[in-house]
Short mmCIF file of C-alpha atoms in Angstrom, two decimals:
data_model
loop_
_atom_site.label_atom_id
_atom_site.label_comp_id
_atom_site.label_asym_id
_atom_site.label_seq_id
_atom_site.Cartn_x
_atom_site.Cartn_y
_atom_site.Cartn_z
CA MET A 16 0.00 0.00 0.00
CA LYS A 17 0.95 3.65 0.15
CA THR A 18 3.97 4.69 2.14
CA LYS A 19 3.41 6.59 5.34
CA ALA A 20 5.61 9.48 4.23
CA ILE A 21 3.45 10.24 1.19
CA LYS A 22 0.33 9.98 3.29
CA ILE A 23 1.58 12.46 5.86
CA TYR A 24 2.43 14.92 3.10
CA THR A 25 -1.02 14.56 1.60
CA LEU A 26 -2.66 15.01 4.98
CA THR A 27 -0.64 18.13 5.69
CA ILE A 28 -1.72 19.67 2.41
CA PHE A 29 -5.39 18.94 3.01
CA LEU A 30 -5.34 20.23 6.58
CA PHE A 31 -3.66 23.38 5.32
CA ALA A 32 -6.45 23.79 2.79
CA MET A 33 -9.15 23.19 5.36
CA GLY A 34 -7.69 25.72 7.77
CA SER A 35 -6.86 28.34 5.20
CA CYS A 36 -9.86 28.40 2.94
CA LYS A 37 -12.74 26.06 3.68
CA LYS A 38 -14.75 28.22 6.06
CA GLY A 39 -14.09 31.44 4.18
CA PHE A 40 -15.30 29.81 0.96
CA LEU A 41 -18.46 28.14 2.19
CA ASP A 42 -19.90 30.26 5.01
CA THR A 43 -21.99 33.29 4.11
CA GLU A 44 -20.43 35.26 6.99
CA PRO A 45 -16.65 35.13 7.68
CA ILE A 46 -15.89 33.69 11.12
CA THR A 47 -12.15 34.35 11.00
CA THR A 48 -10.05 37.28 9.89
CA VAL A 49 -9.65 35.68 6.45
CA THR A 50 -11.93 37.41 3.92
CA ASP A 51 -12.08 37.97 0.18
CA GLU A 52 -10.47 41.36 0.75
CA ASN A 53 -7.37 40.23 2.63
CA PHE A 54 -6.94 36.77 1.13
CA TYR A 55 -6.16 35.85 -2.52
CA LYS A 56 -3.21 38.20 -2.70
CA THR A 57 -0.17 35.94 -3.05
CA PRO A 58 0.68 32.69 -4.85
CA LYS A 59 0.71 31.08 -1.39
CA ASP A 60 -2.91 32.13 -0.90
CA ALA A 61 -3.76 30.81 -4.36
CA PHE A 62 -2.12 27.47 -3.58
CA ALA A 63 -4.08 27.12 -0.33
CA ALA A 64 -7.30 27.82 -2.23
CA LEU A 65 -6.30 25.38 -4.99
CA VAL A 66 -5.72 22.59 -2.48
CA GLY A 67 -9.16 23.44 -1.08
CA CYS A 68 -10.55 22.73 -4.56
CA TYR A 69 -8.84 19.33 -4.60
CA ASP A 70 -10.26 18.71 -1.15
CA GLY A 71 -13.72 19.60 -2.47
CA LEU A 72 -13.43 16.89 -5.12
CA GLN A 73 -12.07 14.43 -2.58
CA VAL A 74 -15.18 14.63 -0.38
CA VAL A 75 -18.02 14.58 -2.96
CA TRP A 76 -18.48 10.82 -2.39
CA SER A 77 -17.93 10.85 1.37
CA GLU A 78 -21.70 10.74 1.93
CA GLY A 79 -24.71 9.68 -0.11
CA VAL A 80 -24.08 7.38 -3.08
CA ALA A 81 -20.59 7.46 -4.58
CA LEU A 82 -20.45 7.65 -8.37
CA PRO A 83 -17.89 4.81 -8.72
CA VAL A 84 -20.35 2.54 -6.88
CA ALA A 85 -23.53 3.86 -8.53
CA ALA A 86 -22.02 3.53 -12.02
CA GLU A 87 -21.28 -0.15 -11.44
CA VAL A 88 -24.71 -0.84 -9.94
CA MET A 89 -26.41 0.89 -12.90
CA SER A 90 -24.35 -1.13 -15.38
CA ASP A 91 -24.56 -4.82 -16.26
CA ASN A 92 -21.49 -5.55 -14.10
CA THR A 93 -23.10 -5.70 -10.66
CA PHE A 94 -26.41 -5.79 -8.82
CA GLY A 95 -27.41 -3.49 -5.97
CA GLY A 96 -26.77 -6.00 -3.21
CA THR A 97 -26.45 -4.54 0.34
CA GLY A 98 -27.88 -6.25 3.42
CA ASN A 99 -30.90 -8.51 3.22
CA SER A 100 -32.70 -6.39 5.83
CA ASP A 101 -31.58 -3.02 4.42
CA GLY A 102 -33.80 -0.61 2.55
CA LEU A 103 -34.18 -0.99 -1.20
CA GLY A 104 -32.46 2.18 -2.31
CA TYR A 105 -29.71 0.39 -4.22
CA GLN A 106 -32.31 -1.79 -5.94
CA MET A 107 -34.08 1.41 -6.99
CA ILE A 108 -30.83 2.63 -8.53
CA ASP A 109 -30.06 -0.73 -10.13
CA GLU A 110 -33.53 -1.14 -11.64
CA PHE A 111 -34.24 2.53 -12.44
CA ASP A 112 -37.55 2.05 -10.68
CA LYS A 113 -38.69 4.49 -8.00
CA SER A 114 -41.51 2.13 -6.98
CA ARG A 115 -38.88 -0.19 -5.51
CA SER A 116 -38.28 2.30 -2.70
CA PRO A 117 -40.75 5.21 -2.92
CA SER A 118 -39.54 6.82 0.31
CA ASP A 119 -35.98 7.13 -1.01
CA GLN A 120 -36.37 10.54 -2.61
CA ASN A 121 -33.04 11.98 -1.55
CA LEU A 122 -30.43 9.25 -2.02
CA TYR A 123 -28.10 11.66 -3.80
CA GLU A 124 -28.84 14.77 -1.74
CA ARG A 125 -25.51 14.87 0.09
CA ASN A 126 -23.67 14.30 -3.18
CA TRP A 127 -25.61 17.13 -4.83
CA ILE A 128 -24.69 19.49 -1.98
CA LEU A 129 -21.04 18.43 -1.88
CA TYR A 130 -20.64 18.74 -5.65
CA TYR A 131 -21.95 22.30 -5.53
CA LYS A 132 -19.73 23.16 -2.56
CA ALA A 133 -16.71 21.91 -4.49
CA LEU A 134 -17.85 23.81 -7.58
CA TYR A 135 -18.21 26.94 -5.47
CA ARG A 136 -14.61 26.69 -4.29
CA CYS A 137 -13.37 26.41 -7.88
CA ASN A 138 -15.48 29.36 -9.00
CA VAL A 139 -14.25 31.54 -6.13
CA LEU A 140 -10.60 30.88 -6.94
CA LEU A 141 -11.13 31.49 -10.64
CA SER A 142 -12.87 34.79 -9.87
CA LYS A 143 -9.87 35.96 -7.82
CA MET A 144 -7.10 35.20 -10.31
CA ASP A 145 -6.70 38.84 -11.40
CA GLN A 146 -6.19 40.19 -7.88
CA ILE A 147 -3.33 37.84 -7.00
CA ALA A 148 0.22 39.22 -7.37
CA TRP A 149 1.75 36.40 -9.37
CA GLY A 150 5.25 37.80 -9.47
CA SER A 151 7.83 37.03 -12.12
CA ASP A 152 6.65 33.52 -13.00
CA PRO A 153 3.98 33.85 -15.72
CA GLN A 154 3.48 30.07 -15.86
CA LEU A 155 2.37 29.82 -12.23
CA ARG A 156 -0.99 31.47 -12.84
CA LYS A 157 -1.55 29.34 -15.93
CA THR A 158 -0.81 26.19 -13.94
CA TYR A 159 -3.08 27.03 -11.01
CA GLU A 160 -5.87 28.22 -13.27
CA SER A 161 -5.55 25.09 -15.41
CA GLU A 162 -5.75 22.81 -12.38
CA THR A 163 -8.81 24.64 -11.07
CA ARG A 164 -10.57 24.58 -14.42
CA PHE A 165 -9.84 20.86 -14.82
CA LEU A 166 -11.37 20.21 -11.39
CA ARG A 167 -14.44 22.26 -12.29
CA ALA A 168 -14.80 20.35 -15.56
CA TYR A 169 -14.41 17.03 -13.73
CA LEU A 170 -17.16 17.96 -11.26
CA LEU A 171 -19.51 19.17 -13.98
CA PHE A 172 -18.93 16.04 -16.07
CA ASP A 173 -19.89 13.84 -13.13
CA MET A 174 -22.97 15.93 -12.44
CA VAL A 175 -24.26 16.18 -15.99
CA ARG A 176 -23.86 12.43 -16.50
CA LEU A 177 -25.69 11.65 -13.27
CA TRP A 178 -28.52 14.16 -13.51
CA GLY A 179 -28.47 15.48 -17.07
CA ASN A 180 -30.18 18.77 -16.25
CA ILE A 181 -28.31 20.77 -13.64
CA PRO A 182 -27.99 24.41 -12.61
CA LEU A 183 -24.78 25.64 -14.24
CA LEU A 184 -22.68 27.81 -11.92
CA THR A 185 -19.51 29.40 -13.30
CA VAL A 186 -19.29 32.24 -10.77
CA PRO A 187 -19.66 32.11 -6.98
CA THR A 188 -23.32 32.76 -6.27
CA ALA A 189 -26.10 31.69 -3.90
CA GLU A 190 -28.87 32.54 -6.36
CA ASN A 191 -31.59 30.08 -7.31
CA VAL A 192 -30.36 29.26 -10.82
CA PRO A 193 -32.55 27.30 -13.27
CA GLN A 194 -31.29 24.16 -14.94
CA ALA A 195 -29.09 24.64 -17.97
CA SER A 196 -29.24 22.58 -21.12
CA PRO A 197 -26.61 19.83 -21.30
CA ASP A 198 -25.01 21.65 -24.23
CA GLU A 199 -24.42 24.72 -22.06
CA VAL A 200 -22.73 22.54 -19.44
CA TYR A 201 -20.57 20.79 -22.02
CA GLN A 202 -19.52 24.17 -23.43
CA VAL A 203 -17.95 24.97 -20.06
CA ILE A 204 -16.45 21.49 -19.66
CA ALA A 205 -14.86 21.63 -23.11
CA SER A 206 -13.57 25.18 -22.65
CA ASP A 207 -12.06 24.37 -19.24
CA LEU A 208 -10.33 21.22 -20.42
CA LYS A 209 -8.98 22.86 -23.57
CA PHE A 210 -7.57 25.68 -21.46
CA ALA A 211 -5.88 23.19 -19.14
CA ALA A 212 -4.52 21.09 -22.01
CA GLU A 213 -3.11 24.14 -23.77
CA ASN A 214 -1.71 26.04 -20.76
CA MET A 215 -0.06 23.43 -18.58
CA GLN A 216 3.57 22.52 -18.97
CA SER A 217 4.44 19.28 -20.75
CA ILE A 218 6.07 17.37 -17.89
CA PRO A 219 6.38 13.64 -18.69
CA TYR A 220 5.42 11.14 -16.02
CA ALA A 221 9.03 10.20 -15.24
CA ALA A 222 9.89 13.85 -14.54
CA GLN A 223 7.00 14.46 -12.13
CA ALA A 224 7.88 14.87 -8.48
CA VAL A 225 6.44 12.11 -6.28
CA LYS A 226 4.86 14.76 -4.06
CA ASP A 227 2.86 16.00 -7.05
CA HIS A 228 1.24 12.65 -7.88
CA GLY A 229 -2.49 13.25 -7.77
CA ARG A 230 -2.25 16.78 -9.11
CA VAL A 231 -3.67 17.60 -12.51
CA THR A 232 -1.31 17.45 -15.48
CA LYS A 233 -1.57 18.51 -19.10
CA TYR A 234 -1.99 14.85 -19.96
CA ALA A 235 -4.85 14.36 -17.51
CA ALA A 236 -6.69 17.22 -19.23
CA GLU A 237 -6.05 15.72 -22.67
CA ALA A 238 -7.19 12.28 -21.55
CA LEU A 239 -10.37 13.61 -19.95
CA LEU A 240 -11.11 15.56 -23.13
CA GLY A 241 -11.04 12.27 -25.01
CA ARG A 242 -13.46 10.69 -22.53
CA VAL A 243 -15.81 13.68 -22.62
CA PHE A 244 -15.75 13.74 -26.44
CA LEU A 245 -16.64 10.06 -26.71
CA PHE A 246 -19.46 10.25 -24.16
CA TYR A 247 -21.03 13.45 -25.45
CA THR A 248 -20.93 12.50 -29.13
CA GLY A 249 -22.23 9.02 -28.36
CA TYR A 250 -24.94 9.75 -25.82
CA TYR A 251 -26.26 12.83 -27.62
CA ASN A 252 -25.53 11.50 -31.12
CA LYS A 253 -23.53 14.57 -32.13
CA PRO A 254 -20.61 14.86 -34.60
CA ASP A 255 -18.36 16.88 -32.30
CA LEU A 256 -18.06 18.23 -28.77
CA VAL A 257 -20.35 21.30 -28.82
CA GLY A 258 -18.42 22.75 -31.74
CA GLN A 259 -15.22 23.03 -29.70
CA VAL A 260 -13.50 19.70 -30.32
CA ASN A 261 -13.88 17.49 -33.38
CA LYS A 262 -12.92 13.84 -33.72
CA SER A 263 -9.51 14.58 -35.19
CA GLN A 264 -8.70 17.00 -32.38
CA ALA A 265 -9.87 14.58 -29.70
CA LEU A 266 -7.61 11.91 -31.15
CA SER A 267 -4.72 14.38 -31.30
CA TYR A 268 -5.05 15.07 -27.58
CA LEU A 269 -4.94 11.35 -26.82
CA GLU A 270 -2.00 10.72 -29.14
CA ASP A 271 -0.08 13.43 -27.30
CA VAL A 272 -0.60 11.56 -24.03
CA ILE A 273 0.72 8.40 -25.68
CA THR A 274 3.74 9.92 -27.43
CA ALA A 275 4.80 12.61 -24.96
CA GLY A 276 3.30 11.70 -21.58
CA GLY A 277 5.84 9.06 -20.60
CA TYR A 278 3.18 6.69 -19.27
CA GLY A 279 3.09 2.93 -19.70
CA LEU A 280 1.23 -0.18 -18.67
CA VAL A 281 2.17 -1.85 -15.41
CA GLU A 282 3.49 -5.21 -16.57
CA ASP A 283 1.14 -7.39 -14.50
CA PHE A 284 -2.51 -6.30 -14.41
CA ALA A 285 -3.01 -7.69 -10.89
CA HIS A 286 -0.30 -5.39 -9.56
CA LEU A 287 -2.56 -2.39 -10.19
CA TRP A 288 -4.87 -3.44 -7.35
CA PRO A 289 -3.87 -3.95 -3.70
CA ALA A 290 -6.36 -6.74 -2.99
CA ALA A 291 -5.28 -8.63 -6.12
CA SER A 292 -1.55 -8.43 -5.48
CA VAL A 293 -0.98 -7.69 -1.76
CA ALA A 294 2.85 -7.54 -1.47
CA ASP A 295 3.33 -6.99 -5.23
CA PHE A 296 1.13 -3.89 -5.49
CA ALA A 297 2.70 -1.43 -7.98
CA GLY A 298 1.88 1.52 -5.73
CA GLU A 299 -0.32 4.52 -6.18
CA GLY A 300 1.04 7.06 -8.60
CA ASN A 301 2.46 4.27 -10.76
CA LYS A 302 3.28 4.80 -14.43
CA GLU A 303 -0.23 3.83 -15.56
CA THR A 304 -2.07 6.38 -13.41
CA ILE A 305 -2.91 9.56 -15.31
CA PHE A 306 -5.33 11.03 -12.77
CA SER A 307 -6.51 9.78 -9.40
CA ILE A 308 -8.47 11.10 -6.45
CA ARG A 309 -6.23 10.68 -3.42
CA TYR A 310 -7.28 9.49 0.01
CA THR A 311 -5.58 8.98 3.35
CA TYR A 312 -6.33 6.98 6.49
CA THR A 313 -7.07 9.72 9.03
CA SER A 314 -10.82 10.22 8.51
CA ASP A 315 -12.85 10.62 11.67
CA TYR A 316 -16.23 11.98 12.67
CA ASN A 317 -14.75 15.28 13.86
CA GLY A 318 -14.23 16.98 10.52
CA ASN A 319 -11.30 15.07 9.00
CA THR A 320 -12.96 13.80 5.83
CA ASP A 321 -10.02 12.57 3.84
CA GLY A 322 -10.54 8.81 3.58
CA ASN A 323 -12.13 6.65 0.92
CA HIS A 324 -15.60 6.43 2.48
CA TRP A 325 -17.20 4.52 -0.39
CA MET A 326 -14.90 1.48 -0.55
CA ILE A 327 -16.76 -0.08 2.37
CA MET A 328 -19.76 -0.51 0.03
CA THR A 329 -17.86 -2.89 -2.26
CA GLY A 330 -16.60 -5.37 0.33
CA ILE A 331 -17.83 -8.87 1.19
CA ARG A 332 -20.96 -8.51 3.30
CA GLU A 333 -20.03 -8.23 6.99
CA GLN A 334 -17.30 -10.84 6.91
CA ALA A 335 -13.55 -10.44 6.58
CA ILE A 336 -11.61 -13.28 4.94
CA TYR A 337 -7.91 -12.57 4.42
CA PRO A 338 -6.91 -10.54 2.49
CA TYR A 339 -10.42 -9.16 1.94
CA GLY A 340 -11.94 -6.88 4.51
CA ASN A 341 -15.44 -6.52 5.85
CA GLY A 342 -17.88 -4.47 3.76
CA TRP A 343 -21.52 -3.83 2.99
CA GLY A 344 -21.85 -5.97 -0.16
CA ALA A 345 -23.32 -3.30 -2.44
CA GLU A 346 -21.68 -4.60 -5.61
CA THR A 347 -22.58 -8.27 -5.98
CA VAL A 348 -21.07 -9.20 -9.32
CA ASN A 349 -23.22 -10.43 -12.17
CA PRO A 350 -22.05 -13.97 -13.06
CA LYS A 351 -22.29 -12.96 -16.74
CA LEU A 352 -19.25 -10.75 -16.21
CA TRP A 353 -17.23 -13.58 -14.63
CA ASN A 354 -18.13 -15.81 -17.57
CA SER A 355 -17.18 -13.14 -20.12
CA TYR A 356 -13.47 -13.53 -19.38
CA ALA A 357 -11.40 -16.13 -21.17
CA ALA A 358 -9.78 -18.67 -18.87
CA ALA A 359 -6.34 -17.26 -19.71
CA ASP A 360 -7.35 -13.66 -19.03
CA THR A 361 -5.47 -12.54 -15.90
CA ARG A 362 -7.98 -9.73 -15.37
CA LYS A 363 -10.62 -12.27 -14.33
CA VAL A 364 -9.17 -13.21 -10.95
CA ALA A 365 -7.50 -9.80 -10.53
CA SER A 366 -10.87 -8.04 -10.80
CA ILE A 367 -13.37 -10.43 -9.20
CA ILE A 368 -13.51 -12.29 -5.90
CA SER A 369 -14.98 -15.76 -6.50
CA ILE A 370 -16.08 -17.30 -3.22
CA VAL A 371 -16.04 -20.85 -4.62
CA ASP A 372 -12.92 -20.67 -6.78
CA GLU A 373 -10.88 -19.04 -4.01
CA LYS A 374 -12.28 -21.53 -1.48
CA LEU A 375 -13.35 -18.73 0.86
CA ASN A 376 -15.33 -19.74 3.91
CA PHE A 377 -18.12 -17.20 3.47
CA THR A 378 -20.86 -17.92 6.01
CA ASN A 379 -23.01 -14.79 5.85
CA GLN A 380 -25.33 -15.51 2.93
CA ALA A 381 -28.23 -14.92 5.30
CA GLY A 382 -27.13 -11.29 5.66
CA GLN A 383 -26.57 -10.59 1.95
CA ARG A 384 -29.14 -9.50 -0.59
CA GLU A 385 -28.69 -10.43 -4.26
CA TYR A 386 -25.84 -12.81 -3.51
CA THR A 387 -24.18 -14.30 -6.58
CA GLY A 388 -20.98 -15.81 -5.18
CA TYR A 389 -18.90 -12.98 -6.66
CA TYR A 390 -17.67 -9.64 -5.29
CA ALA A 391 -15.60 -6.81 -6.78
CA LYS A 392 -11.90 -7.13 -5.94
CA LYS A 393 -10.31 -3.96 -7.31
CA TYR A 394 -11.59 -1.71 -4.53
CA SER A 395 -12.19 -4.30 -1.84
CA PRO A 396 -11.34 -3.26 1.73
CA MET A 397 -8.42 -5.31 3.08
CA ILE A 398 -7.21 -6.87 6.29
CA GLY A 399 -3.70 -7.85 7.31
CA GLU A 400 -2.57 -11.33 8.19
CA ASP A 401 -3.30 -10.39 11.80
CA GLY A 402 -6.97 -10.03 10.85
CA LYS A 403 -7.01 -6.28 11.46
CA PRO A 404 -8.41 -3.81 8.87
CA LEU A 405 -5.56 -1.95 7.17
CA PRO A 406 -6.63 1.46 8.53
CA GLU A 407 -6.16 0.03 12.02
CA SER A 408 -2.51 -0.63 11.17
CA PHE A 409 -2.12 3.14 10.95
CA GLY A 410 -4.02 3.78 14.16
CA ASN A 411 -7.52 4.36 12.77
CA ASN A 412 -10.14 1.99 14.16
CA LEU A 413 -12.88 3.46 11.95
CA PHE A 414 -12.52 1.02 9.07
CA GLN A 415 -15.83 2.21 7.57
CA ILE A 416 -14.39 5.63 6.73
CA GLY A 417 -10.65 5.05 7.14
CA GLN A 418 -10.06 3.15 3.88
CA PHE A 419 -7.35 4.93 1.91
CA GLN A 420 -6.97 3.34 -1.53
CA ASP A 421 -6.96 6.08 -4.18
CA TYR A 422 -9.60 6.12 -6.89
CA VAL A 423 -7.76 5.79 -10.19
CA SER A 424 -9.99 7.79 -12.48
CA ILE A 425 -7.95 7.65 -15.69
CA ARG A 426 -5.46 4.93 -16.60
CA TYR A 427 -3.09 4.75 -19.56
CA ALA A 428 -4.90 1.65 -20.81
CA ASP A 429 -8.01 3.81 -21.21
CA VAL A 430 -6.09 6.31 -23.32
CA LEU A 431 -4.83 3.53 -25.60
CA LEU A 432 -8.32 2.12 -26.14
CA MET A 433 -9.92 5.55 -26.63
CA ALA A 434 -7.30 6.43 -29.24
CA ALA A 435 -7.92 3.10 -30.95
CA GLU A 436 -11.65 3.75 -30.96
CA LEU A 437 -11.16 7.18 -32.50
CA GLY A 438 -9.30 5.67 -35.44
CA SER A 439 -5.62 6.14 -34.68
CA PRO A 440 -3.30 4.78 -37.42
CA ASN A 441 -1.87 2.71 -34.56
CA ALA A 442 -5.29 1.46 -33.41
CA GLN A 443 -4.52 -2.25 -33.81
CA THR A 444 -1.21 -1.87 -31.97
CA TYR A 445 -2.85 -0.03 -29.07
CA PHE A 446 -5.59 -2.65 -28.90
CA ASN A 447 -3.08 -5.49 -28.96
CA THR A 448 -0.95 -3.86 -26.25
CA VAL A 449 -3.82 -3.87 -23.77
CA ARG A 450 -4.86 -7.43 -24.60
CA GLN A 451 -1.30 -8.79 -24.52
CA ARG A 452 -0.82 -7.54 -20.98
CA ALA A 453 -4.03 -9.29 -19.90
CA LEU A 454 -3.56 -12.57 -21.77
CA GLN A 455 0.23 -12.86 -21.59
CA GLY A 456 1.10 -16.40 -22.76
CA GLY A 457 -2.47 -17.03 -23.93
CA PHE A 458 -2.59 -14.06 -26.33
CA THR A 459 -4.10 -14.64 -29.75
CA PRO A 460 -4.62 -11.74 -32.19
CA LEU A 461 -8.10 -10.26 -32.51
CA VAL A 462 -9.02 -7.87 -35.30
CA ILE A 463 -10.04 -4.50 -33.95
CA SER A 464 -13.69 -3.51 -34.41
CA PRO A 465 -16.18 -1.30 -32.54
CA GLU A 466 -17.76 -4.35 -30.90
CA ASN A 467 -14.43 -5.80 -29.86
CA ILE A 468 -13.37 -2.48 -28.33
CA VAL A 469 -16.60 -2.29 -26.31
CA ARG A 470 -16.05 -5.82 -25.06
CA GLU A 471 -12.39 -5.18 -24.26
CA ARG A 472 -13.22 -2.03 -22.31
CA ARG A 473 -15.67 -3.97 -20.16
CA LEU A 474 -13.06 -6.59 -19.28
CA GLU A 475 -10.32 -4.02 -18.67
CA PHE A 476 -12.27 -1.46 -16.63
CA ALA A 477 -14.75 -3.53 -14.63
CA PHE A 478 -15.56 -1.84 -11.28
CA GLU A 479 -13.79 1.39 -12.22
CA GLY A 480 -16.99 3.36 -12.89
CA ILE A 481 -16.56 3.30 -16.67
CA ARG A 482 -18.73 0.49 -18.10
CA TYR A 483 -22.10 2.18 -17.53
CA TYR A 484 -21.12 5.31 -19.41
CA ASP A 485 -19.57 3.25 -22.19
CA LEU A 486 -22.97 1.60 -22.59
CA LEU A 487 -24.88 4.88 -22.58
CA ARG A 488 -22.76 6.28 -25.37
CA LEU A 489 -23.79 3.34 -27.56
CA GLY A 490 -27.34 4.74 -27.42
CA ILE A 491 -29.97 4.46 -24.71
CA SER A 492 -31.85 1.61 -26.42
CA ARG A 493 -28.69 -0.47 -26.81
CA ALA A 494 -27.66 0.29 -23.23
CA ALA A 495 -31.09 -0.74 -21.94
CA GLN A 496 -30.92 -4.03 -23.83
CA GLU A 497 -27.47 -4.82 -22.41
CA ILE A 498 -28.43 -4.01 -18.83
CA ALA A 499 -31.96 -5.44 -18.68
CA GLU A 500 -32.35 -9.03 -17.53
CA THR A 501 -34.35 -11.41 -15.39
CA THR A 502 -32.29 -13.81 -13.32
CA THR A 503 -32.15 -15.59 -9.98
CA VAL A 504 -30.16 -14.39 -6.98
CA LEU A 505 -30.06 -15.33 -3.31
CA ASN A 506 -31.73 -12.99 -0.84
CA GLY A 507 -30.85 -14.04 2.66
CA GLY A 508 -29.79 -17.41 1.32
CA LYS A 509 -33.09 -18.05 -0.48
CA SER A 510 -33.68 -17.99 -4.24
CA ALA A 511 -35.38 -14.86 -5.53
CA GLN A 512 -36.13 -13.41 -8.94
CA LYS A 513 -34.24 -10.29 -9.97
CA SER A 514 -35.65 -8.17 -12.83
CA ILE A 515 -34.29 -5.08 -14.55
CA ASN A 516 -36.71 -3.64 -17.09
CA ALA A 517 -35.33 -1.99 -20.24
CA GLY A 518 -38.35 0.30 -20.36
CA ASN A 519 -37.38 1.96 -17.09
CA ILE A 520 -33.89 2.72 -18.37
CA ILE A 521 -35.27 4.20 -21.57
CA LEU A 522 -37.87 6.26 -19.67
CA THR A 523 -35.22 7.81 -17.43
CA GLN A 524 -32.74 8.14 -20.31
CA GLY A 525 -30.25 6.52 -17.98
CA LEU A 526 -30.28 9.53 -15.64
CA GLN A 527 -30.68 9.46 -11.89
CA GLN A 528 -33.09 11.12 -9.50
CA ILE A 529 -32.56 14.77 -8.60
CA PRO A 530 -32.99 15.06 -4.80
CA TYR A 531 -36.58 16.09 -4.09
CA THR A 532 -35.46 18.27 -1.20
CA GLN A 533 -33.48 20.38 -3.67
CA ILE A 534 -36.53 20.71 -5.91
CA THR A 535 -38.57 21.89 -2.93
CA LEU A 536 -35.91 24.35 -1.82
CA SER A 537 -35.77 25.78 -5.34
CA ASN A 538 -39.48 26.67 -5.17
CA GLY A 539 -40.07 24.66 -8.31
CA THR A 540 -37.20 26.13 -10.32
CA LEU A 541 -35.68 22.65 -10.56
CA LYS A 542 -37.61 20.04 -12.54
CA GLN A 543 -37.34 16.31 -11.84
CA ASN A 544 -35.97 13.96 -14.49
CA ASN A 545 -38.40 11.73 -16.37
CA GLY A 546 -39.23 8.48 -14.64
CA TRP A 547 -38.38 9.74 -11.15
#
């Protein structure tokens, strides 16, 4: 896992941000001597505010329903799971059916609030750029502004994919703003990412300081532009990204990551994931990581919100079996995914926990809903050989919120497959490179095609929050057909029918429920999405 030295550095940065800027940014009345008038004057002030923006992104999934979990539950990779006696909120998400849990009208409310708080921080810093005395280094402002605009684009991209119709805030305001059209949101996302891609220095991976791993780079902006282009043009059936980026330009951004970024594939796929490799973990900030959301192990219930709070949802239901830690079982894996992997594909056992194949003595079927015999491995909580949760090894007994594995948002493998999909002259080579790493001695050539790329992306990025949005960009009808099914699962150890109706997915257009409390607070300015 992560070294303690890096963790302490990260913690120091985040505490600095919390103390220097959090209250001044979010409270309507200043409660310290720090105000807009006497802050935002020096590059040091700007850096403190920038770290506050990173902190804002870090906490958006600390409560409510985390997007990496929701995206897997909405896809055909996993079911909603959770405890057999729990409420049915995750089944409502999984089946796009509000009748499954009518009282759950605000599942995403905390996420909605935290996204807008993070967005507010970014907008405040961007609005203060002109009043900061940047000194003799003209690149410093460009770098800080690029990082902030990337973070704003990242937040907006999450929000528009989740809810589709959101109030668009590009300046700090508390006004009741009506929902913008998706095109208006994507205009800002595209503009922000282009600015970041064009104004950050070209520092290859090997030249990056270890202390800067987790910060936005030029290549992260270029890679995210590729992802945004593919989703927007696919989901909305458009030829380009709101007139700002065409297919050729999107590919050019990705090719720059490949040729100039200095990234590469970690040689063994299992080494990307702590629970799949244990002692052989490649480490966070490895050469395949282009952008990640960083976490540390010091979360508590007294204001230190810096851990990975959502990992607990993915773990085996209320039972720890070395090396896998105790969790809430909210991502029971669809057996169809397990069966999609070839026997020689190393990603199969690196991505999925198979209770039977690993001969795990799981005895809590009575406590698990939608049990399939499979759990997600990539972000599984872990225990040591002493049986203690890993956070406890660092002195944190709150394993529910003290998990500290980073969320790897963009990997180099994704860049290779996106570039292949966009028609790179090297498409077949890129495609082969990803497959060769996975199949090793069992590799046999496969001719590249749109269908083969879709399939390969599913196998490569299972449980990384990518599959669902790959399906949506194939068209809502196709996505609904792929996700819909009727099957049998075990609820509390007893057979039960599980149904996901394609009609519900089409009715909602694959979007999620806007929190009803927010609609009420807006006095009707906000309108609920269809089907919810």
